[in-house]
mmCIF file of C-alpha atoms and ligand atoms in Angstrom:
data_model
loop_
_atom_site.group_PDB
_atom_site.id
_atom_site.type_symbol
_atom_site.label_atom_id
_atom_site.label_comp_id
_atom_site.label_asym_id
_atom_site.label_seq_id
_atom_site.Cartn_x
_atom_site.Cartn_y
_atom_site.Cartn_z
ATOM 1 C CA UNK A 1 4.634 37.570 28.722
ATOM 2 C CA UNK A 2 1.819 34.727 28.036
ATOM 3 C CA UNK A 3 -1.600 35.609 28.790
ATOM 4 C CA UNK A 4 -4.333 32.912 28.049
ATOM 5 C CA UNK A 5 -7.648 32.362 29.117
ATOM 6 C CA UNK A 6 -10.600 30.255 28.068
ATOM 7 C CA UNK A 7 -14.389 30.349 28.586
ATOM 8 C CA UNK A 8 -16.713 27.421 28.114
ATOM 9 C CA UNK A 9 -19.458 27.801 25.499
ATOM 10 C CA UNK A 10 -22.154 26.284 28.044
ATOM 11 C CA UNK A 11 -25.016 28.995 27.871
ATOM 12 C CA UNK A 12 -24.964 32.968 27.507
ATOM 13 C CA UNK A 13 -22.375 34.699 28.645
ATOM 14 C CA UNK A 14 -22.990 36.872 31.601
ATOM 15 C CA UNK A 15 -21.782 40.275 33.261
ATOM 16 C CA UNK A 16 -19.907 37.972 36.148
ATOM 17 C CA UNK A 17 -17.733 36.399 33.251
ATOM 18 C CA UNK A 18 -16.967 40.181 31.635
ATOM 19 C CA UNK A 19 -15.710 41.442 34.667
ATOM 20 C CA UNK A 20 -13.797 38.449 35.942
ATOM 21 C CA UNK A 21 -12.229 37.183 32.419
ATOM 22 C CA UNK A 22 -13.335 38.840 29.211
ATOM 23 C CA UNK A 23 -12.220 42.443 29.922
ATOM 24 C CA UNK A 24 -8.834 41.652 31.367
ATOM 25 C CA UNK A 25 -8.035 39.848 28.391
ATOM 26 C CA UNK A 26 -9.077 42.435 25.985
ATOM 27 C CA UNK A 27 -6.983 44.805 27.826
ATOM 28 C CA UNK A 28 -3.946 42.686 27.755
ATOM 29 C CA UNK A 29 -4.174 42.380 23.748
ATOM 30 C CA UNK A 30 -1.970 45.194 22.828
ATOM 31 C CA UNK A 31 0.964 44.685 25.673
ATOM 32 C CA UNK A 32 1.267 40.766 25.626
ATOM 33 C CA UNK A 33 1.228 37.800 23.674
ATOM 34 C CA UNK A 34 -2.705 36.608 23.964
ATOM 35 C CA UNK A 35 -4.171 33.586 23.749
ATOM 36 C CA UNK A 36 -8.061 33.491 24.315
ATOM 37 C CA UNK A 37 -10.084 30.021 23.538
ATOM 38 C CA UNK A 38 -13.700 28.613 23.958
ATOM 39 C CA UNK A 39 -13.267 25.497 25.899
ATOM 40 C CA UNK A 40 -15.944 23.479 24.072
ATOM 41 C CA UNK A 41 -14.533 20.279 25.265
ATOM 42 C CA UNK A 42 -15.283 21.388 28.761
ATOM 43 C CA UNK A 43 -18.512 22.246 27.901
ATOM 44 C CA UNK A 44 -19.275 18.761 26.798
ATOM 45 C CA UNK A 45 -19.144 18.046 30.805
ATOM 46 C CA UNK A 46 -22.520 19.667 30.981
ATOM 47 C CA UNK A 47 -23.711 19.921 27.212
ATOM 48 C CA UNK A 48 -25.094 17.023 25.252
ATOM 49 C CA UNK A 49 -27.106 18.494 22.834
ATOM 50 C CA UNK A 50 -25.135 18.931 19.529
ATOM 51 C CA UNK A 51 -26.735 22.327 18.573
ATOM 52 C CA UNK A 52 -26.394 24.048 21.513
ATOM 53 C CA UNK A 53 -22.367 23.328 21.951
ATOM 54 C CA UNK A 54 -21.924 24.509 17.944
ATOM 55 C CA UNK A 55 -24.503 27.280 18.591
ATOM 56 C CA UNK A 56 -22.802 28.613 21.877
ATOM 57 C CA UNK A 57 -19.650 28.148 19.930
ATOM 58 C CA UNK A 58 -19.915 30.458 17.586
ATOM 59 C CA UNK A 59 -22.166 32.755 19.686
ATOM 60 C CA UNK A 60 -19.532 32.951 22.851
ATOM 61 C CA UNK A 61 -16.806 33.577 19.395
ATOM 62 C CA UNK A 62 -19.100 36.579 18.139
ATOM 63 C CA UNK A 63 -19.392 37.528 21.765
ATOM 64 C CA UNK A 64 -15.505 38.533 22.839
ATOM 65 C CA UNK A 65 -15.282 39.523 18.989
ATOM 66 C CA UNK A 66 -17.763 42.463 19.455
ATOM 67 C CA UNK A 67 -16.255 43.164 23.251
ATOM 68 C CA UNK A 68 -13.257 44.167 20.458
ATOM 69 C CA UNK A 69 -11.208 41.490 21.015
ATOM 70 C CA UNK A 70 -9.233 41.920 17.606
ATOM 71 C CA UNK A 71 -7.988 38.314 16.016
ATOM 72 C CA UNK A 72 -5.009 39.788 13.976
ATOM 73 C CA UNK A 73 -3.765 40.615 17.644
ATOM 74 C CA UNK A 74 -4.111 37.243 19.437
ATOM 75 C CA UNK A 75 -4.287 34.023 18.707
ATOM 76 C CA UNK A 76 -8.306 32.995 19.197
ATOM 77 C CA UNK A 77 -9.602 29.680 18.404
ATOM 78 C CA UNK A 78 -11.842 26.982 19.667
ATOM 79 C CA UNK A 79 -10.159 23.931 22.438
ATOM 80 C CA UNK A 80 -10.965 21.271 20.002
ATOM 81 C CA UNK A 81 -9.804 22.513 17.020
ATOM 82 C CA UNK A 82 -6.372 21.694 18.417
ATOM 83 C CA UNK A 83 -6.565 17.922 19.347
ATOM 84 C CA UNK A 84 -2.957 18.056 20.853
ATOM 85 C CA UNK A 85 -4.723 19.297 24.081
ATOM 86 C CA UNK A 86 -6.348 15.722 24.641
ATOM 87 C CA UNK A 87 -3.063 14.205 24.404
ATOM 88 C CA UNK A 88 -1.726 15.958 26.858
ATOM 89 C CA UNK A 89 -4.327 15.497 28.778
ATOM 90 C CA UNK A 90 -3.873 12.058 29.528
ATOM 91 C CA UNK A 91 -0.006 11.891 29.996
ATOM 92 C CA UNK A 92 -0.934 15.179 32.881
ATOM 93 C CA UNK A 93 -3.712 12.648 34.408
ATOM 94 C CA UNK A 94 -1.092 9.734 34.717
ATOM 95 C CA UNK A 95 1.054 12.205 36.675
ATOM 96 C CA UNK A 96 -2.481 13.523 38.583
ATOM 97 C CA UNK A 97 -2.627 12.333 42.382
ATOM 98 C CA UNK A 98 -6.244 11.026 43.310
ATOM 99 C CA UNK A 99 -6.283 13.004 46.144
ATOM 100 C CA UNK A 100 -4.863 17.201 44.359
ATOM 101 C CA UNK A 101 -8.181 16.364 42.160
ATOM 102 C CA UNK A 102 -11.050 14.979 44.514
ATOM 103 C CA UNK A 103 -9.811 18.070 46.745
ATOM 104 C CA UNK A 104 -11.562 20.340 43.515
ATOM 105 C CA UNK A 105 -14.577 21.766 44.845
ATOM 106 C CA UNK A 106 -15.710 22.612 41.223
ATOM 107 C CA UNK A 107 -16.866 18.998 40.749
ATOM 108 C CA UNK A 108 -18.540 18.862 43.848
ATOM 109 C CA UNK A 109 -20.697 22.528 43.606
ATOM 110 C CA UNK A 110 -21.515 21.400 40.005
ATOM 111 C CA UNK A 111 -23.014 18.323 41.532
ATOM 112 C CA UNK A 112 -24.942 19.551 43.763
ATOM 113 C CA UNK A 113 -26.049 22.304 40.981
ATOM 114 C CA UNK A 114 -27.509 19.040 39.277
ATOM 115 C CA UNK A 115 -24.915 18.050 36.580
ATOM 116 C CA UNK A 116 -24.239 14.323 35.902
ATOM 117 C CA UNK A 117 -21.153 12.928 38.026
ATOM 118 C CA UNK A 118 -19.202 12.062 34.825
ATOM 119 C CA UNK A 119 -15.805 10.789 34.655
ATOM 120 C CA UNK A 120 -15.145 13.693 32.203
ATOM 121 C CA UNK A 121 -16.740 16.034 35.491
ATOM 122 C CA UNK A 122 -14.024 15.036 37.299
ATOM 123 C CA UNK A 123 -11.003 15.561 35.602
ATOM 124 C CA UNK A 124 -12.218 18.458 34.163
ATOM 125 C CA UNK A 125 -8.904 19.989 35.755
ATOM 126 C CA UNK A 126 -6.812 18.162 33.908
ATOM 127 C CA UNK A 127 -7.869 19.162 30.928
ATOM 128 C CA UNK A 128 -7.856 22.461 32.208
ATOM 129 C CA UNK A 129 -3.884 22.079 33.026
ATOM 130 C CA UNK A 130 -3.374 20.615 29.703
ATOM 131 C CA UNK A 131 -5.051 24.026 28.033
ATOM 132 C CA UNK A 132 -2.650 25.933 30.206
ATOM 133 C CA UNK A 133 0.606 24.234 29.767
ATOM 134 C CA UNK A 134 0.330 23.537 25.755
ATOM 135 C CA UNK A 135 0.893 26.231 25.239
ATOM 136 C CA UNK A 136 3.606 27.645 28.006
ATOM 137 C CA UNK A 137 1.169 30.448 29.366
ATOM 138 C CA UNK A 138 3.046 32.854 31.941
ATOM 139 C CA UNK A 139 -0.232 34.597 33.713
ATOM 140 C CA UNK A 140 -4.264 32.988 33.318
ATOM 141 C CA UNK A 141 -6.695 35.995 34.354
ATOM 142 C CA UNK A 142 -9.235 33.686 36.018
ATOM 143 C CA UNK A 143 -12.388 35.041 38.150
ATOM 144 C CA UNK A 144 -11.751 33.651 41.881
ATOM 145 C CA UNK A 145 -13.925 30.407 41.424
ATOM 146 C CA UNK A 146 -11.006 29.152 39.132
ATOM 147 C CA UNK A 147 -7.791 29.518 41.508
ATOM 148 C CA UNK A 148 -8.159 26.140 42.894
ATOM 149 C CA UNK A 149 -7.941 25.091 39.089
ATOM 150 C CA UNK A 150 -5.024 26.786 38.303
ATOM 151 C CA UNK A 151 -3.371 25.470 41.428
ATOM 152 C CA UNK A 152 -4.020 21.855 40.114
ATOM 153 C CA UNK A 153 -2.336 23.403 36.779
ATOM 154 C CA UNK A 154 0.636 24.547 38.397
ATOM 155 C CA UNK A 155 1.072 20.814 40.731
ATOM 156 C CA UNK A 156 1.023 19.335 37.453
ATOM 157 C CA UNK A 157 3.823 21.565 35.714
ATOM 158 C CA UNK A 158 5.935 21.082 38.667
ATOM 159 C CA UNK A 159 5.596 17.558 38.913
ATOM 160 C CA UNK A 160 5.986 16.651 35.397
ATOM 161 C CA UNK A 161 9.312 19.066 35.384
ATOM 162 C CA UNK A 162 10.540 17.220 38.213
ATOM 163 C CA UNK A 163 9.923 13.842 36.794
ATOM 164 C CA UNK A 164 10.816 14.297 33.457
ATOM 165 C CA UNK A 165 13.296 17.505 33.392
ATOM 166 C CA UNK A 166 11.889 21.632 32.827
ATOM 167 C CA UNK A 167 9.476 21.299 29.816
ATOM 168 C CA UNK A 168 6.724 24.101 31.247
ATOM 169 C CA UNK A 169 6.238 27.093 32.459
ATOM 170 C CA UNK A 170 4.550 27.239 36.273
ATOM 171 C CA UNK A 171 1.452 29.244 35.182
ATOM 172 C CA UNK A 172 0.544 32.256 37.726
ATOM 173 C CA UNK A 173 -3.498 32.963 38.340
ATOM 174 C CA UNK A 174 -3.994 36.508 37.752
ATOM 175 C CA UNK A 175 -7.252 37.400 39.608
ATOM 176 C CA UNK A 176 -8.935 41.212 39.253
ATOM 177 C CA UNK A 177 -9.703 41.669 43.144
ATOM 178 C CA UNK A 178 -12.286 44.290 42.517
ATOM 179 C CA UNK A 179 -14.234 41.886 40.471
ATOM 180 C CA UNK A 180 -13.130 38.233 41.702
ATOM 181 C CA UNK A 181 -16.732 37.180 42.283
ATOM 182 C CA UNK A 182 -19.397 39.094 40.722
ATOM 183 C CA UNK A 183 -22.832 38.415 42.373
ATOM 184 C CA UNK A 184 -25.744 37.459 40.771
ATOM 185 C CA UNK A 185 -29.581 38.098 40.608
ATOM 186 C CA UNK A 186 -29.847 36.356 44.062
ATOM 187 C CA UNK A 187 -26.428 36.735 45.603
ATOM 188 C CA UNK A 188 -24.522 34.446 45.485
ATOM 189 C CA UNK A 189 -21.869 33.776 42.211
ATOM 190 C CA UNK A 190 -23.229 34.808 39.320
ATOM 191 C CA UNK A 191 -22.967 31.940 37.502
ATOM 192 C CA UNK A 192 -24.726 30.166 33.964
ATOM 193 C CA UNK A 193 -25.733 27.039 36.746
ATOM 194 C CA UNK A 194 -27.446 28.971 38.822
ATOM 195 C CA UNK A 195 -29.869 30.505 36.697
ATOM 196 C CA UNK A 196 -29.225 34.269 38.543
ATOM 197 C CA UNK A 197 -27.464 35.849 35.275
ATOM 198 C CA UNK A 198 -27.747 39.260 34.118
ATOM 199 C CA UNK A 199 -26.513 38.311 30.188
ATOM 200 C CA UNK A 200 -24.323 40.626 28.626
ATOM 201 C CA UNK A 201 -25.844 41.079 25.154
ATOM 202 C CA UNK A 202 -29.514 41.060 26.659
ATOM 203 C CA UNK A 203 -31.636 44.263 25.817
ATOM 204 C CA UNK A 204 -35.495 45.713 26.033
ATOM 205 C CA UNK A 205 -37.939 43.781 28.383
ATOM 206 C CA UNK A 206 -35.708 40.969 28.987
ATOM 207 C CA UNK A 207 -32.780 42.925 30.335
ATOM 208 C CA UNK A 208 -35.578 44.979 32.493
ATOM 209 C CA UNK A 209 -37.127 41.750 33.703
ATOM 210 C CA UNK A 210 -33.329 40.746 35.085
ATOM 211 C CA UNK A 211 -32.678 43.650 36.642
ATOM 212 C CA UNK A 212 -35.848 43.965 38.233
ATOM 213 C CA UNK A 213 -35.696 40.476 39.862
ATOM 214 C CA UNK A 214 -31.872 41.174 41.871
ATOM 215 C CA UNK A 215 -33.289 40.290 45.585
ATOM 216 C CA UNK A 216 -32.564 42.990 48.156
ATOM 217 C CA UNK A 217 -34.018 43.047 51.355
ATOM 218 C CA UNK A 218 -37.456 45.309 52.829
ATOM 219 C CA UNK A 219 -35.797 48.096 54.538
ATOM 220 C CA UNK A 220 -38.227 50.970 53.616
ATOM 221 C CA UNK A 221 -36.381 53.718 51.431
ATOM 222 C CA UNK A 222 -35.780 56.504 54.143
ATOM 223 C CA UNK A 223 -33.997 53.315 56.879
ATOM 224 C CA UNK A 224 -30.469 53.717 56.792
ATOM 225 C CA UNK A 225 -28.739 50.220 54.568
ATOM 226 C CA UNK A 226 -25.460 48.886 54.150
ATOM 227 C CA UNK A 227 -24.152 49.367 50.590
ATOM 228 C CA UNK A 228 -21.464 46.898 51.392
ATOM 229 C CA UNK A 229 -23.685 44.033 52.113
ATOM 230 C CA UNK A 230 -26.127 45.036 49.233
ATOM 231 C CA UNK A 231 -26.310 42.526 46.319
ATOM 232 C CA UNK A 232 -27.370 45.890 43.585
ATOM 233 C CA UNK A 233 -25.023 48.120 45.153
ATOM 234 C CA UNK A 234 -22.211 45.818 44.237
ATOM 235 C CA UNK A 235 -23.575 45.396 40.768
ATOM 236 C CA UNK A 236 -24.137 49.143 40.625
ATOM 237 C CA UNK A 237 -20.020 49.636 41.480
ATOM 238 C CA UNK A 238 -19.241 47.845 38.358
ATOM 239 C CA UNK A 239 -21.228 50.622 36.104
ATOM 240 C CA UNK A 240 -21.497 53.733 37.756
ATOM 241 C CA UNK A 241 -19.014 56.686 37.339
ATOM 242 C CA UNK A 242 -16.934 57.118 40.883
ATOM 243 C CA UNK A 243 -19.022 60.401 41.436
ATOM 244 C CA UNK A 244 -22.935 58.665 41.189
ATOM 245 C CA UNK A 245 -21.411 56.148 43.596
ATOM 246 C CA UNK A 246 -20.266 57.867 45.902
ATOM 247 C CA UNK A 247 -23.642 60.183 45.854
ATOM 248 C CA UNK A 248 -25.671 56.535 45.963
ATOM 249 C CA UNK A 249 -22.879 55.752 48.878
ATOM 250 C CA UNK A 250 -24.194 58.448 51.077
ATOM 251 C CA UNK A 251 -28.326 57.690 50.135
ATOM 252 C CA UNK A 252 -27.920 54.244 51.353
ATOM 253 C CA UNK A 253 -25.873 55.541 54.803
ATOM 254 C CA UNK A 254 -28.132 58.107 55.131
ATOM 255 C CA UNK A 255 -31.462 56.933 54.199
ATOM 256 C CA UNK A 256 -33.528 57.368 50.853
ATOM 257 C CA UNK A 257 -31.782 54.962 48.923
ATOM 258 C CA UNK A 258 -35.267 53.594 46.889
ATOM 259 C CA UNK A 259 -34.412 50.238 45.213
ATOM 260 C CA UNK A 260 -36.508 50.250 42.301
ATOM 261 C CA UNK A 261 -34.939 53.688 41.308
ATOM 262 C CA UNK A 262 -31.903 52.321 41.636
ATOM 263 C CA UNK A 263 -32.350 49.471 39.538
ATOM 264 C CA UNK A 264 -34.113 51.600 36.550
ATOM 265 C CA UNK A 265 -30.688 53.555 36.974
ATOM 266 C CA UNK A 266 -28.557 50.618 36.572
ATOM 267 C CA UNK A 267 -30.789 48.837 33.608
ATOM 268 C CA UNK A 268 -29.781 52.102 31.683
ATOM 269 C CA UNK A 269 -26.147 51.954 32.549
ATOM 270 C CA UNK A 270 -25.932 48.231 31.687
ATOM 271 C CA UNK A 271 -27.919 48.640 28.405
ATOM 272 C CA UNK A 272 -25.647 51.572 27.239
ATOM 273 C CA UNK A 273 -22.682 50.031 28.277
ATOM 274 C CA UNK A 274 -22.792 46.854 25.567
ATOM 275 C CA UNK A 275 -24.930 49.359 23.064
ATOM 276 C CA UNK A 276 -22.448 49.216 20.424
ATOM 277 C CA UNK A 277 -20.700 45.350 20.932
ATOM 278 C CA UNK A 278 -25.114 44.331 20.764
ATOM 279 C CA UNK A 279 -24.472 45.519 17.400
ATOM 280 C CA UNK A 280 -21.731 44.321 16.290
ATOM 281 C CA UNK A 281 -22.848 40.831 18.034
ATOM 282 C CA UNK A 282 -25.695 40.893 15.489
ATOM 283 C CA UNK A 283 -23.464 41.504 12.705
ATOM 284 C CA UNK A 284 -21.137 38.754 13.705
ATOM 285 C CA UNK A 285 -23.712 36.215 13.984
ATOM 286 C CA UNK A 286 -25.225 37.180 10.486
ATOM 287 C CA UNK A 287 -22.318 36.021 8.540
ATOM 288 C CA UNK A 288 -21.243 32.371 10.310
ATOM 289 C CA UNK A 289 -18.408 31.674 7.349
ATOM 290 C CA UNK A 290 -16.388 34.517 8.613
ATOM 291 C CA UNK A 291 -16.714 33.706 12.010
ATOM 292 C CA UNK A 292 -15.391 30.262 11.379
ATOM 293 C CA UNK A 293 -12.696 31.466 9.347
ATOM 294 C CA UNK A 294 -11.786 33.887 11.995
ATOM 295 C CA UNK A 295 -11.553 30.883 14.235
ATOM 296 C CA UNK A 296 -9.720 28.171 11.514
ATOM 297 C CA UNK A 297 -7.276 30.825 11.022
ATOM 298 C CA UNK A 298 -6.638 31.337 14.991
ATOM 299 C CA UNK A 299 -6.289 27.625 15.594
ATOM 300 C CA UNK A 300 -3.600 27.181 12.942
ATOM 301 C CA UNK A 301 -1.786 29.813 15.006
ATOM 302 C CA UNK A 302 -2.535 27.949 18.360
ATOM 303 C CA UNK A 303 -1.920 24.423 16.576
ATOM 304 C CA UNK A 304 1.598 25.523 15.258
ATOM 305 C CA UNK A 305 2.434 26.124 19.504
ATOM 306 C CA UNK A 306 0.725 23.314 20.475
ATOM 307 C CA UNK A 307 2.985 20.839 18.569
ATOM 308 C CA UNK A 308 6.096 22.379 19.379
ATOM 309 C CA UNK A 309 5.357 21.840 23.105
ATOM 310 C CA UNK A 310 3.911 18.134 22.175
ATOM 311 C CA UNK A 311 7.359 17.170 20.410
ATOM 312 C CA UNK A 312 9.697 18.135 23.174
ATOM 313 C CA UNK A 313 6.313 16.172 25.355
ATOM 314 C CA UNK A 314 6.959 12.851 23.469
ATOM 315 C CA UNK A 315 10.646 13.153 24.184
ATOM 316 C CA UNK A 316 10.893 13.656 27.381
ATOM 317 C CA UNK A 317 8.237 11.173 28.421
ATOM 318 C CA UNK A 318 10.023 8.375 26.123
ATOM 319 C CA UNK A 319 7.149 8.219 23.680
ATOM 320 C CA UNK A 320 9.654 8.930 20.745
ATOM 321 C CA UNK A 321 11.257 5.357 20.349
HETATM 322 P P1 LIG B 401 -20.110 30.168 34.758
HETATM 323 O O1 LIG B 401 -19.914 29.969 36.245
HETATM 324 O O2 LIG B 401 -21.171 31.171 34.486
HETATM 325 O O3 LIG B 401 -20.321 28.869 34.013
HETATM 326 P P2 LIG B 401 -17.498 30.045 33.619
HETATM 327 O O4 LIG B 401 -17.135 28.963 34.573
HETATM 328 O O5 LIG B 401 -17.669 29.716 32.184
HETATM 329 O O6 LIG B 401 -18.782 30.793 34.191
HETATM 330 O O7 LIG B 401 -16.413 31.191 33.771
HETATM 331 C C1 LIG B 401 -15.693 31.819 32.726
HETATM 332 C C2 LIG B 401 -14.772 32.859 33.316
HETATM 333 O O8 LIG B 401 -15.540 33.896 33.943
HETATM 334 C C3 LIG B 401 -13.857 32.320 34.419
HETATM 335 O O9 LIG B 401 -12.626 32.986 34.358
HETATM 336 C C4 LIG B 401 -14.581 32.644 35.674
HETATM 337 O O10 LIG B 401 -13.715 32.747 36.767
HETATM 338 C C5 LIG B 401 -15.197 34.002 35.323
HETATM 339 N N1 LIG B 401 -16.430 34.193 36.088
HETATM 340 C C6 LIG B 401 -17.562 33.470 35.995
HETATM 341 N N2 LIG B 401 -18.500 33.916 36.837
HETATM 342 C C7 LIG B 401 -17.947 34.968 37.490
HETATM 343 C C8 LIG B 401 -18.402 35.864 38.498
HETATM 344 N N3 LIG B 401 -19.624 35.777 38.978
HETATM 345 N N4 LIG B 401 -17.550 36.809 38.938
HETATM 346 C C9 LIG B 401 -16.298 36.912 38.443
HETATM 347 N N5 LIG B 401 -15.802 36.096 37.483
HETATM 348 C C10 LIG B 401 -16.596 35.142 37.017
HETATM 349 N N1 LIG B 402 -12.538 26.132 33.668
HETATM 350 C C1 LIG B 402 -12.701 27.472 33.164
HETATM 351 C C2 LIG B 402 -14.078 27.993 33.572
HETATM 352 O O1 LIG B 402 -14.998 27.266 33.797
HETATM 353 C C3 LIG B 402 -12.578 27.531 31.677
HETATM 354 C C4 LIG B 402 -11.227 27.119 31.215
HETATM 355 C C5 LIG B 402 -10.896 25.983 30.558
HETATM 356 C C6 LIG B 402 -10.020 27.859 31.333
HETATM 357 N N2 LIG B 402 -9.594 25.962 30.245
HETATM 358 C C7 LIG B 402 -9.010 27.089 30.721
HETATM 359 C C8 LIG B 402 -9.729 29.073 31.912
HETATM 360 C C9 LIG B 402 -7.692 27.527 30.682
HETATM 361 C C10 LIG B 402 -8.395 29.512 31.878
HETATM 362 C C11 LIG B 402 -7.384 28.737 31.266
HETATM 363 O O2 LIG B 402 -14.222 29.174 33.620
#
């Protein structure tokens, strides 16, 4: 089985994009074949500022490298390191309808969220398909904002094996229900556009400050509340051991559930739980030369698929003459 994923290097990584991508992958590494990318060519959709892409290159690299994602047993590398993927690109976007992509509501949230309306905005999918079909990927452990993508992915697979004969695989999403939209700071999707990100790597003050700010509502501490509709109850689930929740559970149905408590609680969970990958982060970033030979050495792996799939691409599309 094929497992692949990829995250765009487009600011600091968050909690929302642990639970929905990072820590599926890393549990997949031992029982699958892995493939896990930074999508830096996506990022250029909302990046133009040359330091920041390399920066949040290397940084979202050292980031799933201290989670303990472990190179020797995946293939890890960065999108445009492997330049096949724009190729495909545009022989999937002559075989894109109009319509499958202006129906994305990706391109239309991120407008409103104030990113430019590029052309590169709006066929972001496409590259997106091209990412996933390279490389014949069985199963894409996506959080739930990305299904609509990977339905564009699998239109385009089954169009192109109609047209031209089988040449992919019809990718499946694979989507963690009990994490498929982590909520941010303010409730709705946690998400690097929205500002409302409690990032993973953050410590001290800073990760204090964060957790302080998650909104709830003014129900005084001894009123009854609904855990299920409360924003730091859902962020507490992802933490806490069954036990505390289910103690937490009955303070919130029962009254004297005190917010601020709670938070100080979960700032201690959260700051214990990425402890040891904080660490590790640091060490990471200190030596850059192994990180990019970490990631050279991955995209020779991903390369040496990539072409395969391009060759028998050519063939069937008549661009071998
Ligand atoms: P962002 O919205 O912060 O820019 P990305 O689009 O880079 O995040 O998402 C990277 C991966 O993390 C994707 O698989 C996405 O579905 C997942 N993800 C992002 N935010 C969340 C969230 N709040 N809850 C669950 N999964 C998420
Ligand atoms: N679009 C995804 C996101 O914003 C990132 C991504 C790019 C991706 N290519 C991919 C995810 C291929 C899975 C498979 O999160």
């Amino acid at each position: 089985m094929k497992i692949l994923s990829g995250i765009q290097p487009s600011g600091q990584l968050h909690i929302g994009n642990y639970f929905g991508m990072m820590q599926t992958m890393i549990a997949h590494m031992e029982s699958s074949e892995l493939f896990v990318f930074i999508v830096d060519l996506h990022a250029m959709t909302s990046v133009h500022d040359r330091n920041r892409l390399a920066a949040g290159t290397l940084e979202a690299a050292a980031d799933f490298l201290a989670l303990g994602l472990d190179p020797e047993q995946c293939t890890f590398w960065v999108q445009s390191d492997v330049p096949e993927v724009c190729e495909l690109t545009w022989i999937l976007s002559t075989l894109a309808p109009m319509g499958l992509i202006e129906r994305c509501h990706s391109y239309k949230d991120k407008i409103a969220n104030g990113i430019e309306p590029s052309h590169g905005l709006f066929s972001y999918p496409v590259l997106m398909a091209a990412d996933i079909l390279l490389y014949q990927a069985d199963q894409v452990p996506v959080g739930q904002d990305q299904k609509q993508h990977l339905e564009v992915a699998r239109d385009l697979a089954q169009k192109f094996n109609h047209t031209f004969g089988e040449t992919f695989v019809v990718p499946e999403p694979a989507i963690n229900k009990a994490v498929a939209t982590v909520p941010g700071l303010d409730g709705r999707k946690m998400s690097k556009s929205y500002d409302n990100t409690i990032p993973l790597f953050l410590e001290g003050k800073a990760l204090k400050k964060r957790i302080m700010a998650i909104e709830t509502d003014a129900t005084p501490v001894e009123a009854p509340k609904n855990p299920d509709a409360c924003n730091l109850f859902a962020l507490l689930k992802l933490f806490a051991s069954p036990e505390r929740l289910q103690e937490v559970r009955d303070l919130y149905v029962n009254g004297g559930a005190a917010y601020g408590y709670i938070k100080l609680e979960l700032l201690d969970l959260v700051s214990n739980h990425f402890a040891e990958a904080r660490k590790k982060k640091t060490d990471y970033l200190a030596d850059p030369a192994s990180l990019r030979e970490i990631l050279r050495k991955g995209a020779e792996k991903a390369r040496a698929k990539a072409v395969l799939t391009m060759d028998m691409v050519r063939e069937r599309v008549g661009l071998k003459y």
